[in-house]
Amino acid sequence: MNIIDLKKVVYEYFRRDDEGNVTGITTAVDHVDLSVKPGDFIAILGHNGSGKSTLAKHLNAILYPSEGTVWVDGMDTTEEDKLMQIRQTTGMVFQNPDNQIIAQIVEEDVGFGPENLGVPTKKIWERVEESLKAVGMYEFRKKSPNRLSGGQKQRVSIAGVLAMHPKCIVLDEPTAMLDPAGRREVIRAARALNDVEKITVILITHYMEEVIYADHVYVMDHGSVKMEGSPREVFSRVDELSALHLTVPQVTLLADRLKKSGLPIKSGILTRDELTAELVRIKSGR
Amino acid sequence: MSIIIDHLTHEYETGTAMAVKAISDVSLQIPDGQFVGLIGHTGSGKSSLIQHLNGLLKPTSGTVYVGGEDIFDKDYDKKKLRSRVGLVFQYPEHQLFEADVFTDVCFGPKNLGLEQKEVELRAYDALKKVGLEDDAFYVSPFDLSGGQKRRVAIAGVLAMKPEVLILDEPTAGLDPAGREEILGLIAGMQKETGMTIILVSHSMEDVANYVDRIIVMNKGSVMLDGSPKEVFSHVEQLEEAGLAAPEACYIMRDLQKAGFDLPGDVTRIEEAADAILNVFGSGV
Amino acid sequence: MIREITIGQYYQTDSVLHRLDPRVKLIFVILYIVSIFLYRKPLPFLLAALFLALCVGLSKVPFSYIVRGLKAVVVLMLFTAVFNLFLTPGETLVAWGGLKITKEGALIAAFMAARLVLLIISSSLMTLTTTPTQLTDAMEKLLWPLQKIHLPVHEVAMMMSIALRFIPILLEETDKIMKAQMARGADFESGNLLRRLKAMVPILVPLFISAFRRANDLAMAMEARCYQGGEGRTKMKPLRYKGADTVAYLILMVYLAAVIAVGKLT
């Protein structure tokens, strides 16, 4: 069974003027079909305003579809009595590191979710410890979040979700406000969750370098899925991506240029090692 | 307008046990019309440094000369300084506050005490410079898209007609298209007007593609200073400072290790492509 | 300037006071403050000062750090002292022009200033040794009976703890917005009161917008983490009295008795 299934999901909202009169309808998500297998690492790409964040908020019932259905682990997200179960199944990490940490001590923040779920005190401590260790923040457990870097704060947020024992974690542009070092930290933590803890990860981003390890990539534009496939498949379509206001990783861009200039390079190069190997192959073939 | 930073040191919580040196003994000269990239990881002192350049922070010791004048001299007119050195903060759209875009951009020039007509003329010019369409002039700034808001905020500083423009992470949080748009705008303006621009960034690709000179800060001091090619040749040092060279440098290094005879000073993808094609000969 | 206020901040270390149940500390401080206002006599006051000095010693918070918090209220202290010094009728000590300092005035001024110092040190000692979360937990627990008459005790406690978490963030943000507007030539320091008030608009509007955006984000993040009010919640750090807390209550009782005894007898 799929952990997440979206069938023809549409999300519309009314635009209103200052007096509250409706001036139009915006379709933020437009007939999206999407399915995620347990244990997958999925990436959703798109420029700002492409609808990817709105879509993400459907995955743990913060928003409900105007049309179509969202299933989370077999539960329809519009079923009200399943709300808490759904939110526990798919945890969510948001963009702004400051605006999602509730407590003033790292460990207390990680304990917030389990407290809400009514987990017994002793078990909360166990969960907090294992979650903080999983993201490498255990030694910071007594610190104030205000003293942490952006990347560290995001890792605390990931631990906070992890402590709720979710099956799936949705990361909604977790790196958009971070510097390069912070971005690397967060992506490393997300990949570890997927590799080690076998948790399904859905990463929403506009940084291309972050998705090359994903199992499957969806590219969104104007609320609908415009491209999908493995990173290799998607990134081999350089021109299509740039038409969607996205760029490919620098290595892929270089490989694409070389290919267009006549070098017989295979398409969909994602890493430096691949490019080097490919160029060595061509050189020795001459 | 040239800037001279003379043995500048800035300490927080001076005199207490918690004194932290945000900047320690930095001396730099930035000639008129130069396009400078200032790089450093969070907490390297780059943000504190630029806040001294228009007098928002006062140095613990040392001083800054703008156009030959000591800006921390007690007789120096701060208002004149603010009109000479424009500073665009990180996420500048968070300072917008007026009911419409045009009035917001008027805020800066109005504070300079100019006549209403001149104020409006400058606001109009500035909004045109950042490429905002006329029909967006009188809408609420909060109804604009993220990229548009940022351009309006930049216009708010441009309207003060500064001779030096400093931008702190102007592309933070934008998607690739938005980043290119803003950087293209800044580079275009620099070419056209020849103004001195200091671009603060931690994105190496951004900086490598546009600037004449790169200054790398680490732990409050200048670690590297030179042309992009010079600076990016110190990959190990950059990595020690929590930074990285542009991807193109790493690709070239890998290929050199694999036995390709390639130049060592490539910083941009276009150059890398040309260099590689060169190795394979024009017969391809 | 803003950074120097230590009231309401937590000082991380490990001491007897840090480990006490926050309810003990809350009740302790309230009764202690009552005790310094009970008598206007030197002996009980001396006792109170000695007792507080003992507590400060036990807390392992450096005295210089506590004193830094006092600086912020020096103006208030001076104001009350001067007020009492000149406006209390009684036996004249010094007089020049229309102003005179009376013996009673001098005494009251000295007492008021000293009381304020004790009040501030004692209450900052509580916040320095208690995390805001513990403090709000203590209030929630102590005010729990009010829940019976449908007062939203849990919600208020949660609001306070969130407010405390966001104060430093918003202060930093205010600083940033102020600087940004100053870079656009804004002037917050000259002109009359009305002009200065008007000059605050470019700070307040962005600050409010940001506060609302943060509130919105936070509400969403809390919901996403299954928060739905106090009902059915468990606690990671439930409040439980331990041996040391009982001892602390006993010490408090002894102290109060001593103050009253000394106050009555002298």
CSV table of C-alpha atoms in Angstrom, one decimal, chain A residues 57 60 62 84 87-88 92 94 96-105 107-121 124-125 128 142-143 145-146 160-161 164, chain C residues 9-10 12 131-134 158 160-162 164-166 168-169 172 210 213-215 217-229 231-238 240:
chain,number,residue,atom,x,y,z
A,57,LYS,CA,0.2,21.3,3.5
A,60,ASN,CA,-0.9,16.3,7.0
A,62,ILE,CA,-3.3,21.5,7.4
A,84,MET,CA,-4.5,13.3,15.0
A,87,ARG,CA,-0.8,14.3,11.7
A,88,GLN,CA,1.2,11.7,13.6
A,92,MET,CA,6.0,18.4,8.9
A,94,PHE,CA,8.6,24.2,7.8
A,96,ASN,CA,11.4,29.4,8.9
A,97,PRO,CA,13.6,27.8,11.7
A,98,ASP,CA,12.5,30.4,14.3
A,99,ASN,CA,8.8,30.1,13.8
A,100,GLN,CA,8.4,26.4,14.6
A,101,ILE,CA,10.3,25.9,17.8
A,102,ILE,CA,7.9,26.3,20.7
A,103,ALA,CA,9.9,25.7,23.8
A,104,GLN,CA,12.9,27.5,25.1
A,105,ILE,CA,15.1,24.5,25.7
A,107,GLU,CA,14.8,18.9,24.7
A,108,GLU,CA,11.5,20.4,25.8
A,109,ASP,CA,10.7,21.4,22.2
A,110,VAL,CA,11.4,17.9,21.0
A,111,GLY,CA,9.1,16.6,23.8
A,112,PHE,CA,6.2,18.9,22.7
A,113,GLY,CA,4.8,16.5,20.1
A,114,PRO,CA,4.9,13.4,22.3
A,115,GLU,CA,3.3,15.4,25.1
A,116,ASN,CA,0.4,16.3,22.8
A,117,LEU,CA,0.0,12.7,21.9
A,118,GLY,CA,-0.3,11.8,25.6
A,119,VAL,CA,2.8,9.6,25.6
A,120,PRO,CA,3.8,8.7,29.2
A,121,THR,CA,6.6,10.8,30.8
A,124,ILE,CA,8.8,10.9,26.2
A,125,TRP,CA,12.4,11.0,27.6
A,128,VAL,CA,13.5,12.8,22.9
A,142,LYS,CA,19.9,21.7,27.3
A,143,LYS,CA,20.6,24.7,25.1
A,145,PRO,CA,17.1,27.4,20.5
A,146,ASN,CA,18.1,31.1,20.2
A,160,GLY,CA,10.7,17.2,17.1
A,161,VAL,CA,8.8,15.5,14.3
A,164,MET,CA,6.2,11.6,17.2
C,9,GLN,CA,16.3,35.6,31.8
C,10,TYR,CA,17.5,32.2,32.8
C,12,GLN,CA,22.2,28.1,33.1
C,131,THR,CA,13.3,28.3,33.1
C,132,PRO,CA,10.3,30.1,31.8
C,133,THR,CA,8.7,26.8,30.9
C,134,GLN,CA,9.1,25.6,34.5
C,158,MET,CA,1.1,28.3,27.1
C,160,MET,CA,3.1,33.2,28.4
C,161,SER,CA,5.7,30.6,27.7
C,162,ILE,CA,5.5,31.3,23.9
C,164,LEU,CA,8.8,34.6,26.6
C,165,ARG,CA,10.3,32.5,23.8
C,166,PHE,CA,9.6,35.2,21.2
C,168,PRO,CA,14.4,37.9,22.2
C,169,ILE,CA,13.5,37.2,18.6
C,172,GLU,CA,16.4,41.4,17.6
C,210,SER,CA,6.3,40.1,11.2
C,213,ARG,CA,3.4,36.1,10.3
C,214,ARG,CA,5.3,34.4,13.0
C,215,ALA,CA,2.2,33.8,15.0
C,217,ASP,CA,3.5,30.0,11.2
C,218,LEU,CA,3.8,29.0,14.8
C,219,ALA,CA,0.1,28.1,15.1
C,220,MET,CA,0.5,25.9,12.0
C,221,ALA,CA,3.6,24.2,13.4
C,222,MET,CA,1.8,23.5,16.7
C,223,GLU,CA,-1.2,22.0,14.9
C,224,ALA,CA,1.0,19.9,12.7
C,225,ARG,CA,2.5,18.5,15.9
C,226,CYS,CA,-0.9,17.5,17.1
C,227,TYR,CA,-1.4,20.3,19.7
C,228,GLN,CA,-5.1,20.6,20.6
C,229,GLY,CA,-5.1,22.3,24.0
C,231,GLU,CA,-6.7,18.1,27.4
C,232,GLY,CA,-5.1,14.6,27.1
C,233,ARG,CA,-1.6,16.1,27.2
C,234,THR,CA,1.1,14.4,29.2
C,235,LYS,CA,4.2,16.2,30.6
C,236,MET,CA,7.8,15.6,29.8
C,237,LYS,CA,8.8,17.2,33.0
C,238,PRO,CA,5.9,16.9,35.5
C,240,ARG,CA,6.8,16.6,41.7
